[in-house]
XYZ file of C-alpha atoms in Angstrom:
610
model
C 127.654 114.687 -101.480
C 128.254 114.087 -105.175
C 132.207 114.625 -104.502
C 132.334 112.245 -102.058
C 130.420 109.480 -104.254
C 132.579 109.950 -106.969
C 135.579 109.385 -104.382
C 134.307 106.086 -103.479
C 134.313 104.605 -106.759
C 137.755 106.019 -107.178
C 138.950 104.858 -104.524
C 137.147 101.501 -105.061
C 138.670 101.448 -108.917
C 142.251 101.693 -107.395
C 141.666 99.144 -104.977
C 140.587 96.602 -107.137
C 142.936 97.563 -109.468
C 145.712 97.136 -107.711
C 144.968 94.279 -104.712
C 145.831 91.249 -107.279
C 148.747 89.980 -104.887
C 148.738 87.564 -102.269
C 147.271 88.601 -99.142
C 148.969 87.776 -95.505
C 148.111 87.467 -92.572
C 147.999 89.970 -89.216
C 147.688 93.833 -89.882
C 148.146 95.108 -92.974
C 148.354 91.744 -94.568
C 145.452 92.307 -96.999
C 144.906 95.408 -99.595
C 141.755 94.610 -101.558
C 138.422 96.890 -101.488
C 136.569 93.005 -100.485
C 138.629 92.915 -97.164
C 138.376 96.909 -96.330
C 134.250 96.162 -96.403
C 134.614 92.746 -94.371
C 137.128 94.642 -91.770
C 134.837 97.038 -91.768
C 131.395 94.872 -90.612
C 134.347 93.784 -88.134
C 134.271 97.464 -87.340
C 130.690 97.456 -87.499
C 130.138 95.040 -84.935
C 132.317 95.845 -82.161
C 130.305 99.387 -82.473
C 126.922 98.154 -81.942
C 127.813 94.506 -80.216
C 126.098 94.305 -76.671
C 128.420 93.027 -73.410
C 125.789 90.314 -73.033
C 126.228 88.728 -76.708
C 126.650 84.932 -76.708
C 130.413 84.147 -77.090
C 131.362 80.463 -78.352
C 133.742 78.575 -76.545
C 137.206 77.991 -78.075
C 138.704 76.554 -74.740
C 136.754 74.137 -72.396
C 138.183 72.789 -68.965
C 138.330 69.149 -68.774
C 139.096 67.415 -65.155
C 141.835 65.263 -65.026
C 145.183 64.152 -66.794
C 144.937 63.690 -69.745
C 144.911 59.687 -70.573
C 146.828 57.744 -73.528
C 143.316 56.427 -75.025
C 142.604 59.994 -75.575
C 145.305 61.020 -78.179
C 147.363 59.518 -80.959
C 150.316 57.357 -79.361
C 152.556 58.544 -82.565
C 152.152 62.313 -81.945
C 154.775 64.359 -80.615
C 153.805 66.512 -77.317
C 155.259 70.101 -77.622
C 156.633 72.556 -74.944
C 155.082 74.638 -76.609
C 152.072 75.557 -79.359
C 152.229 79.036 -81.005
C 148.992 79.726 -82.745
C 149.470 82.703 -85.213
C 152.297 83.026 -87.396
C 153.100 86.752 -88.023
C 154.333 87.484 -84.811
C 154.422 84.476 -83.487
C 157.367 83.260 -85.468
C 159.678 85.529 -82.981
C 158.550 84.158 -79.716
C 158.659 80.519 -81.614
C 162.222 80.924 -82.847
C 163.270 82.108 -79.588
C 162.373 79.093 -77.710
C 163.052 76.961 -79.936
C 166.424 78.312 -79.888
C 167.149 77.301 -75.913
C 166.026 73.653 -76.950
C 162.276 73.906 -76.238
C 160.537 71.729 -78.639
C 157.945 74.370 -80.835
C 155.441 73.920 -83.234
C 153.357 76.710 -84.601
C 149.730 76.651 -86.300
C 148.812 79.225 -88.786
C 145.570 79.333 -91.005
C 147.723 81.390 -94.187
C 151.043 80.670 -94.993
C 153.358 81.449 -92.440
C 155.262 84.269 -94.588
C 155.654 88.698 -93.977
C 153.444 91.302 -95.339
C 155.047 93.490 -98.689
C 154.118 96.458 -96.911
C 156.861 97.963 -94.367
C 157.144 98.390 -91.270
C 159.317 101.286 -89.384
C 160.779 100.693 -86.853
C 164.214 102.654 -84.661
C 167.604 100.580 -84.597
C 167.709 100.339 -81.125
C 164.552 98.054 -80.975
C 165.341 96.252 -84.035
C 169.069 95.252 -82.253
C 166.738 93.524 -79.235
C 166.318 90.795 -81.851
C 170.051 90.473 -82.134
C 170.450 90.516 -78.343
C 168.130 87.717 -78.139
C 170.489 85.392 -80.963
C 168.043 84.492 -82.997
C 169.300 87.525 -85.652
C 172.895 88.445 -86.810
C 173.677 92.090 -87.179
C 175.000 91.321 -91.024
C 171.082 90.203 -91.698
C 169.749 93.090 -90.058
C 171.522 95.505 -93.005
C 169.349 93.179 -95.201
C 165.990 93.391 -93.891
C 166.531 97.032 -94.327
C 165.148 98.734 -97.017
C 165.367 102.265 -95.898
C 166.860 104.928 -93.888
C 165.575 108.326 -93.093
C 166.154 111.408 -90.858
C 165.376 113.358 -89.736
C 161.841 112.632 -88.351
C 158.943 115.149 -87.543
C 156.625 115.886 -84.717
C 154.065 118.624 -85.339
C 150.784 119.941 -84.540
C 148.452 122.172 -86.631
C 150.811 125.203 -87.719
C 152.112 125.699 -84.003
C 155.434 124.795 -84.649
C 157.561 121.732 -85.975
C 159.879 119.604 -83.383
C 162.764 117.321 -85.067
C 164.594 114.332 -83.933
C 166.991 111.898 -85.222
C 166.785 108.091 -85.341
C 163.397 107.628 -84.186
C 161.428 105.123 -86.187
C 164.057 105.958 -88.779
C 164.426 102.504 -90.716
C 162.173 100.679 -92.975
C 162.322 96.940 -93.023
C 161.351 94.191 -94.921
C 158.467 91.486 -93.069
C 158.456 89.556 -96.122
C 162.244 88.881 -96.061
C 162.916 88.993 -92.103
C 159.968 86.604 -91.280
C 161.649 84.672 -94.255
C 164.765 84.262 -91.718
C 162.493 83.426 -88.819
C 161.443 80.628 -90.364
C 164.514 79.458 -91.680
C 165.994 79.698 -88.237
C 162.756 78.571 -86.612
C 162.867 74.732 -88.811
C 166.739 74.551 -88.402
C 166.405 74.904 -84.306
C 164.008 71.985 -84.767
C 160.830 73.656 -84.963
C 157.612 72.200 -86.771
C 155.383 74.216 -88.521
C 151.476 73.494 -89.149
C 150.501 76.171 -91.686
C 147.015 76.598 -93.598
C 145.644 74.783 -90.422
C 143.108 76.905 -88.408
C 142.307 76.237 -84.678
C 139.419 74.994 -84.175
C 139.887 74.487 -80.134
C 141.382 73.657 -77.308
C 140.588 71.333 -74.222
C 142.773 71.758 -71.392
C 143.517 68.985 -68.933
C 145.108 68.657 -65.747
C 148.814 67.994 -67.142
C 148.397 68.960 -71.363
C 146.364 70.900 -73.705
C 144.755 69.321 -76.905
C 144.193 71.293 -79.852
C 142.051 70.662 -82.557
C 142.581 72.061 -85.853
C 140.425 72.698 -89.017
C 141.663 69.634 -90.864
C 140.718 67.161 -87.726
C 144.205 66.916 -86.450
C 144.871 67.204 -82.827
C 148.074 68.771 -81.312
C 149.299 68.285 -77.694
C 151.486 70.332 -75.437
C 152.286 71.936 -72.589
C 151.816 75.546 -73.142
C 149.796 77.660 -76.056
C 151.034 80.689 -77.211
C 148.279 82.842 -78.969
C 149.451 85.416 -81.006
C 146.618 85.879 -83.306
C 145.594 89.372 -82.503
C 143.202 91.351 -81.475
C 140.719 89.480 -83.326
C 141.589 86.111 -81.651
C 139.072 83.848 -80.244
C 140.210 83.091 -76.925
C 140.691 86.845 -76.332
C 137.285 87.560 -77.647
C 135.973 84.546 -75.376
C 137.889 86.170 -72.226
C 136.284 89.308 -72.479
C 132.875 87.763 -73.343
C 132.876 89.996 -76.185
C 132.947 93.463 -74.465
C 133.168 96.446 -76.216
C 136.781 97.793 -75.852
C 137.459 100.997 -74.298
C 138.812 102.773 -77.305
C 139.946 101.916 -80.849
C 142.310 103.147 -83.298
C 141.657 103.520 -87.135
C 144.501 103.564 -89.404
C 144.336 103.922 -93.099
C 147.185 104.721 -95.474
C 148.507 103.838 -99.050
C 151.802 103.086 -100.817
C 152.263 105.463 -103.404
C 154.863 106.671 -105.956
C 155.594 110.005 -107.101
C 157.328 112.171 -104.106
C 160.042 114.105 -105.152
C 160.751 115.454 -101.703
C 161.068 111.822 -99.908
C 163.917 111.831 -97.533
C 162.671 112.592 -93.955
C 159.689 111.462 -91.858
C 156.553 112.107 -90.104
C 156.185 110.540 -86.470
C 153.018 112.387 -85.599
C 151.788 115.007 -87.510
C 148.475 116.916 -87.321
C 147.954 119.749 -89.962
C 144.044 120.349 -88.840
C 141.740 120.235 -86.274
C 138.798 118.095 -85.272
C 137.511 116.735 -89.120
C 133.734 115.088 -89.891
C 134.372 111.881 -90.892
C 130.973 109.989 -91.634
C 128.653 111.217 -88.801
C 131.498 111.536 -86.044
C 134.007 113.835 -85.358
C 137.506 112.828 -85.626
C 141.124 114.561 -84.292
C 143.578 113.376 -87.285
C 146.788 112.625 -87.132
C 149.364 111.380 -89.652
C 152.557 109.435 -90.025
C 154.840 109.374 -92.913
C 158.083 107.822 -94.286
C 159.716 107.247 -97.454
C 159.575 103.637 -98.742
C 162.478 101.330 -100.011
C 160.436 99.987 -103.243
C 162.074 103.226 -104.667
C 163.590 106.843 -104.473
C 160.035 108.853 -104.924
C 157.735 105.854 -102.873
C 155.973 106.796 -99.468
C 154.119 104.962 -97.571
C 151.745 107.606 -95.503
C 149.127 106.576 -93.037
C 146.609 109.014 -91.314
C 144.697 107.825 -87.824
C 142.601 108.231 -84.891
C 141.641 107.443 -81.785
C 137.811 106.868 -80.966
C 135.488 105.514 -78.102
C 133.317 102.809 -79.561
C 130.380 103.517 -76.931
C 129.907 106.693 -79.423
C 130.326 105.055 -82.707
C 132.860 106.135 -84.981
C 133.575 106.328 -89.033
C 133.732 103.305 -91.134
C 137.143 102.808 -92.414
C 135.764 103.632 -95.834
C 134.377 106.793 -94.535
C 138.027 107.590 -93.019
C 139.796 106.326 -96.499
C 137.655 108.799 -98.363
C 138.366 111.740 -96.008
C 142.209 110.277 -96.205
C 142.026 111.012 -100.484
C 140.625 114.344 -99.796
C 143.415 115.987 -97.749
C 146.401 113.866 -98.639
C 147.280 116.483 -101.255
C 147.518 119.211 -98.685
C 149.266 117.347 -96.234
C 152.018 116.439 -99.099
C 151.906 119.385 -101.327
C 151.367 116.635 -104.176
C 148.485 116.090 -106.598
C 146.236 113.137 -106.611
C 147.151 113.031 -110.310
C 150.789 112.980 -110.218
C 151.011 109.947 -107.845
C 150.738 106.262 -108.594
C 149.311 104.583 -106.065
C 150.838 100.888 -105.586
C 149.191 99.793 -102.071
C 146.009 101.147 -99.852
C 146.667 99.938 -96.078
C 144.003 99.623 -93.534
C 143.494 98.249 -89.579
C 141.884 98.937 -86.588
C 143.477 98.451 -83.179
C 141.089 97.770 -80.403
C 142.243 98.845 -77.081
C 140.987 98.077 -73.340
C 141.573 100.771 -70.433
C 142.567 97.733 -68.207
C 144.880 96.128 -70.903
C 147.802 95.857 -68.173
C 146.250 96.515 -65.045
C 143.237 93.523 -65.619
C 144.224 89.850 -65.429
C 140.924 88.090 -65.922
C 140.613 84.827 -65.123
C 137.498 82.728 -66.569
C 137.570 78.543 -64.856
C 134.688 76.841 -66.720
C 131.824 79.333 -66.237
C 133.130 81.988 -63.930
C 134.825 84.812 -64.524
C 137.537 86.569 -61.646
C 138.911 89.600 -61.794
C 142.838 89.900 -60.812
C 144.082 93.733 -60.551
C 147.386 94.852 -61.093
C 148.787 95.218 -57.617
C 148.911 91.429 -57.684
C 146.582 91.664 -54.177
C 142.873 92.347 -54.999
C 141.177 89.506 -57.028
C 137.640 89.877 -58.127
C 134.678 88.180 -57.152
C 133.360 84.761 -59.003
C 130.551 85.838 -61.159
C 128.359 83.751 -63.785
C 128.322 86.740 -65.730
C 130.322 89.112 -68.101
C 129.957 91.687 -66.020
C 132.810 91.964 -62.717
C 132.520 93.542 -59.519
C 135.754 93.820 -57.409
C 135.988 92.051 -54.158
C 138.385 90.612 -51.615
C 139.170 86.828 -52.630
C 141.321 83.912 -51.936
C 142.360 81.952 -54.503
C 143.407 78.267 -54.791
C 143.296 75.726 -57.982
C 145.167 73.098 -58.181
C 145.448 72.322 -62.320
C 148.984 73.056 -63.457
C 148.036 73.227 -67.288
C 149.114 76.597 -68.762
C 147.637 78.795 -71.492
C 149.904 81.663 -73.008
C 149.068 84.082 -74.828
C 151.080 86.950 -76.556
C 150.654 89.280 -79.819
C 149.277 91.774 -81.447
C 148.324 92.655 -84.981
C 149.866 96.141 -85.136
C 151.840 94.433 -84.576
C 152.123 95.436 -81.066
C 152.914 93.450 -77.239
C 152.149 92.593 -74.143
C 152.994 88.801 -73.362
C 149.642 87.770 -72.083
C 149.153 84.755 -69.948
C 146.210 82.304 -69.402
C 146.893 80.104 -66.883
C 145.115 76.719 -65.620
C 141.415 75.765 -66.889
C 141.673 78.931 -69.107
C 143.092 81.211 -67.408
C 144.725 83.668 -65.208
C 146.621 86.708 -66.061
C 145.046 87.556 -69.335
C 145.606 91.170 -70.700
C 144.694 92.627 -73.641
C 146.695 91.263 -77.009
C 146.583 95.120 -78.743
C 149.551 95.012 -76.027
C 152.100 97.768 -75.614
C 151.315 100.844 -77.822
C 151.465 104.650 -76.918
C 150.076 107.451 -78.189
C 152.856 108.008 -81.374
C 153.032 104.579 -82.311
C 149.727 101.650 -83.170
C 152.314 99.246 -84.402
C 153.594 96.860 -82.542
C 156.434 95.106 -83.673
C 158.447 97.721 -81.942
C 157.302 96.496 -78.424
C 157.084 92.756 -79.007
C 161.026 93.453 -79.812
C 161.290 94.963 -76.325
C 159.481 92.663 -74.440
C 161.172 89.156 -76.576
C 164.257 88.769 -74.239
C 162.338 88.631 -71.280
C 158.876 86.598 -72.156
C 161.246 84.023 -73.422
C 164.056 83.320 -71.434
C 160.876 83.441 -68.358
C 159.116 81.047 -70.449
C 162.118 78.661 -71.285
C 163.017 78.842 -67.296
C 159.247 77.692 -66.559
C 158.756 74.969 -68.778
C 162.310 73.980 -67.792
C 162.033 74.382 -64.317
C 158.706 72.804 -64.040
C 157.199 75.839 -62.797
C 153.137 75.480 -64.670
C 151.877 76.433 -61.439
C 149.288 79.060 -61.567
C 150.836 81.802 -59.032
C 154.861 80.976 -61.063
C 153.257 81.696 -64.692
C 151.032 84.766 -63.809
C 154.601 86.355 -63.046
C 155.191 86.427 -66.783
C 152.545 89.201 -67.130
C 153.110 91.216 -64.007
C 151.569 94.881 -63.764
C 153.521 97.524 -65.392
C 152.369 100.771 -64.384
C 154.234 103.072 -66.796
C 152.020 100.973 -69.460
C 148.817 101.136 -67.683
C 149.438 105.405 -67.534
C 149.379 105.147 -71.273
C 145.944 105.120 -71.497
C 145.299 108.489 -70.236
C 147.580 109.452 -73.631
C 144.842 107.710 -75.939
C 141.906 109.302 -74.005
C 143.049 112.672 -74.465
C 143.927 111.998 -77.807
C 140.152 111.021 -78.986
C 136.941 113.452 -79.553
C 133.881 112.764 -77.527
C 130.617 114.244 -78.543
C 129.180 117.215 -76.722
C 132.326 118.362 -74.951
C 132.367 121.772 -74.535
C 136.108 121.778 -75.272
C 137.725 123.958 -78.393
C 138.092 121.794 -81.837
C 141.814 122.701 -81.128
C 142.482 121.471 -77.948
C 143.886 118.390 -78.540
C 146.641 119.896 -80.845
C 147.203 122.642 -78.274
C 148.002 120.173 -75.399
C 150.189 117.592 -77.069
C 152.145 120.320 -78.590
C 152.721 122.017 -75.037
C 153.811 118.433 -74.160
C 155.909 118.007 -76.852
C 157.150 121.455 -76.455
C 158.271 121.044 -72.759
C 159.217 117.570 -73.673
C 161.859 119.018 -76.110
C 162.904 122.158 -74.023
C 163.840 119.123 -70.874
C 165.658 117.381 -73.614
C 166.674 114.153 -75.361
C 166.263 112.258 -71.908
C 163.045 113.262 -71.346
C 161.911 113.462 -75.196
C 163.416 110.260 -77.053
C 162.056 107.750 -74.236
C 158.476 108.819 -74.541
C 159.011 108.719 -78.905
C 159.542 104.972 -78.068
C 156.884 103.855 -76.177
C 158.441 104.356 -72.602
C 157.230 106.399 -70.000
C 159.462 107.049 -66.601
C 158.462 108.604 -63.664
C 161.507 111.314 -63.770
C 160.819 112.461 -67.019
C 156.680 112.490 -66.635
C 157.072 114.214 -63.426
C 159.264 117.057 -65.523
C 156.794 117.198 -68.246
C 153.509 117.706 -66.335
C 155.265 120.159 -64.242
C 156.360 122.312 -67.178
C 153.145 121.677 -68.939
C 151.177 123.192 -65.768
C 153.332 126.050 -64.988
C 153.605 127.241 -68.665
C 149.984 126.772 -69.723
C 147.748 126.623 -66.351
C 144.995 127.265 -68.736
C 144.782 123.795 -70.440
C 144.269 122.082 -66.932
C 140.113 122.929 -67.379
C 140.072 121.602 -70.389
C 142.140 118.544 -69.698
C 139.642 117.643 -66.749
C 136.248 118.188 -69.100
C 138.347 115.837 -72.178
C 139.324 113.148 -70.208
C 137.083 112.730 -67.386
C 137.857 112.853 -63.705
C 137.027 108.818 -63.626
C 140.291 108.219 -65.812
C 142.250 111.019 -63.953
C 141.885 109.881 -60.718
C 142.806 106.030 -62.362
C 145.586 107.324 -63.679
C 146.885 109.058 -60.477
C 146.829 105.560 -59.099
C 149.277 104.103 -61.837
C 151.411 106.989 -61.690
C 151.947 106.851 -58.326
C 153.097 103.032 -58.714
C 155.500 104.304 -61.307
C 157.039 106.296 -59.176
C 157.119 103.029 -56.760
C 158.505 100.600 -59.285
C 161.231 103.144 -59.941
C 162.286 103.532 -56.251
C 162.481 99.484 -55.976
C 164.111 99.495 -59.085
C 166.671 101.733 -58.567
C 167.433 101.357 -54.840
C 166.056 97.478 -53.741
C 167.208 95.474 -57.276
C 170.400 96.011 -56.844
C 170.705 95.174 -53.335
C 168.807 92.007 -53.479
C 169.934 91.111 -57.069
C 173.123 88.673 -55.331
C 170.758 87.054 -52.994
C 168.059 86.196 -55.508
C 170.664 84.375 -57.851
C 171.784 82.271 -54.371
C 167.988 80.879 -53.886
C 166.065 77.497 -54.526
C 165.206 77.299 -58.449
C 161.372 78.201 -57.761
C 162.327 81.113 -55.480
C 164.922 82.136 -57.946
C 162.323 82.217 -60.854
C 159.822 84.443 -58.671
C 162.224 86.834 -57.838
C 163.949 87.064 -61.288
C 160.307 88.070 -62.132
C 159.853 90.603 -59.422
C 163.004 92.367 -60.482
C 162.148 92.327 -64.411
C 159.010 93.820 -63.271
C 159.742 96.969 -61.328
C 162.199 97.368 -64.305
C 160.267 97.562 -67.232
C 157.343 98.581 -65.161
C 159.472 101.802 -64.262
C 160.264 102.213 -67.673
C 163.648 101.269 -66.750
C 165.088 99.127 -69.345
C 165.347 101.878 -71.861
C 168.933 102.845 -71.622
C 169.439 106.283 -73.159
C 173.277 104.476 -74.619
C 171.949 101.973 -76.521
């Protein structure tokens, strides 16, 4: 259409116009109309990319120790080797904090996005917990505060709660105090440097960088993102599952700025490009001044049925931001435009894939069944034994959106690998929220391994156990998403997450604020559905023909370990807790990771005080 041309060389005009600053790295590091088009070939080909595409090979296995000959006598060798700097600065700072010597290899400049992120107090004060960030520098990362914060869904009514994602901070300035800390703790930093890869010996791992130089260590952190290459090599390039599309802009000119959208839908399934889309929007006022608000509209799609470039969605995000706002196009000045996409796996938590030279094993989340050897990309579970005998360990953690599951990759690359999109739910693709979570644990089990000597393969899969309220999520996202030629009402998705959100808020904050933070629990769930069925029985059809009975009856499984986890969380940890701190050091380390497991695989480490 003529209108929508003339949008894209608006929006193209504002873009270029206003994308002269310095571009960061990780998600939502870059601004400028040249990036949206590159991230959106990206976009482009994880659509049409076959499972069979030819993957290069960042890590190789190489038999033996690794010998003096082979490296530079002078060189330091590292506990650990954090590659990616965004996010990576928090796991590096921890460690190097308990006396871990921690370098970190970045290809920009190790240094925050402008653009905010929001985040709730209570996860921002894990970073405090951890001692790597005082309370008084917490009031300065902050740059705003805002309540109270909205939930709502196409006209069928609004639900409000306070001091969730309520604060806008400041990457720039706290990744700024990261670093500080990170090079006073002893820490070395290798920025503008990209990996170029990695061969992994019996004992230590070599990497090669971009510049020729070779690092060695013990253990490789990888928290470059979705997009990183030893993810991508893991997976052998499949297709994820499902994939979230965010676009948004920084703009001035709100004069009613003081409260916040958490998820917001004010339509029903949109055309965006050739696909339909369910849209949904999150809001918040900015701290670069009283009338700035940083708004960003999403959605979920399945890549197996294309989807809208992120141009496409940017054009369709011009077109009914006024609405949404009750502002004019004309009245605001637009000082950012803010775009991402989140790939996603359905077996993010409950796969651990394992790939040793050529073959690929498959390691489900009960910890028991482990797949099959296979030359290809393609697995088939099976009963399997397991032995290797290489200690060298391969970690990986992060997440662009921040986002994040600690992900492991154990011995000649690997074992226990998830997906690095890591811990998101439905309300929330960001992810610095859940690396905050998840910091206290992946590093004091880190620090005890390399400590402890524990580089075994079966001691370091333990960092990335199974979570099962995690692995339920994905039944959230799939409901979430339109699939073409369902025979389900353009307003069904609205109508079922607002009976959820409805029931959620009739059970109450214990029920309600949990779930607005990422965390599902088995009490709470069990509530929900149960009010959900008996006050709409209707929806259940239509649930069934959305989702799929395939992902239902997967999902059953993981909720049925939640309830599990929470029944040896509640009643075995605390009985066994005294004996486990009485064993050997290697038992002690399993167990410590048994118990952290049922707890934040139960959902249990949210504490409704904090």
């Amino acid at each position: 259409m003529d209108w929508l041309t003339s949008l894209a060389k608006i929006m193209q005009m504002i873009m270029e116009k206003i994308s002269s600053g310095e571009e960061v790295g990780g998600a939502g590091g870059a601004y400028s109309y040249s990036a949206l088009k590159r991230l959106d070939q990206i976009w482009s080909s994880i659509r049409e990319e076959q499972s069979d595409s030819k993957i290069s090979d960042v890590v190789t296995r190489v038999q033996g120790p690794l010998v003096d000959s082979d490296r530079d006598a002078d060189s330091d060798i590292f506990d650990v080797l954090v590659c990616g700097g965004t996010l990576g600065i928090f796991i590096a700072t921890a460690l190097s904090s308990k006396g871990l010597r921690v370098g970190i290899v970045e290809r920009n400049k190790i240094k925050g996005r402008e653009q905010e992120w929001n985040i709730s107090r209570k996860e921002l004060m894990e970073i405090v917990k951890i001692g790597i960030l005082s309370e008084a520098e917490v009031e300065q990362i902050i740059s705003s505060d805002f309540n109270p914060n909205r939930c709502g869904f196409e006209n069928k009514g609004e639900i409000w709660v306070e001091n969730i994602l309520h604060l806008g901070i400041s990457p720039a300035k706290l990744v700024e105090i990261m670093k500080e800390r990170f090079i006073s703790s002893g820490g070395r930093m290798f920025e503008e440097k990209s990996l170029s890869s990695i061969s992994v010996y019996d004992d230590l791992a070599v990497l090669k960088l971009s510049d020729g130089d070779s690092l060695t260590c013990r253990l490789v952190v990888d928290a470059m993102g979705n997009f990183s290459p030893i993810v991508r090599q893991i997976r052998s390039g499949r297709k994820p599952d499902g994939v979230c599309l965010a676009v948004g802009a920084l703009a001035r000119g709100f004069e009613k700025n003081t409260t916040s959208d958490v998820i917001f839908s004010s339509s029903s399934v949109k055309k965006a490009g050739n696909s339909g889309v369910q849209l949904f929007w999150e809001a918040f006022p900015a701290g670069s001044g009283p009338a700035d608000r940083t708004t960003y509209m999403f959605t979920y799609v399945d890549p197996k049925f294309g989807g809208p470039k992120l141009e496409e969605l940017l054009e369709l995000f011009w077109d009914l931001l006024p609405s949404y706002q009750a502002v004019s196009l004309e009245d605001l000045d637009i000082r950012r435009v803010i775009y991402g996409i989140f790939p996603t796996f359905r077996d993010r938590y409950s796969l651990h894939s394992c790939v040793v030279i050529e073959m690929t094993i498959e390691h489900h989340a009960d910890s028991i069944r482990i797949s099959k050897l296979l030359p290809s990309p393609y697995l088939a579970p099976c009963q399997l034994h397991l032995t290797v005998s290489y200690r060298q360990v391969i970690a990986l953690i992060g997440s662009p959106i921040g986002p994040i599951v600690p992900i492991l990759i154990t011995d000649a690359f690997a074992l226990q690998v998830g997906d690095a999109s890591g811990i998101q739910s439905p309300v929330s693709f960001g992810g610095f929220g859940s690396l905050t979570r998840h910091l206290g644990r992946l590093s004091n089990g880190i620090h005890e391994a390399v400590e402890g000597d524990f580089l075994d393969v079966h001691s370091l899969r333990l960092l990335n156990p199974y979570m099962p309220n995690l692995s339920a999520s994905w039944l959230f996202q799939r409901a979430m998403s339109v699939r073409p030629q369902m025979s389900v009402s353009p307003t069904f998705v609205n109508e079922l997450l607002f009976a959820n959100f409805q029931s959620m808020q009739k059970l109450g904050d214990s029920v309600l604020r949990p779930f607005l933070q990422d965390v599902i629990q088995f009490g709470p769930l069990v509530k929900t559905l149960g009010l959900v069925m008996l006050s709409r029985p209707q929806i259940l059809p239509s649930i069934f023909k959305q989702v799929g009975l395939g992902v239902i009856l997967d999902w059953s499984g993981h909720f049925l370990m939640l309830g599990y986890y929470t029944f040896l969380c509640t009643f075995i940890d605390p009985a066994v807790r005294s004996w486990v701190e009485s064993l050997p050091p290697r038992d002690k380390f399993k167990w410590r990771r048994y118990l952290e497991a049922w707890r934040y695989g139960a959902g249990l480490d949210y504490s409704q005080g904090e």
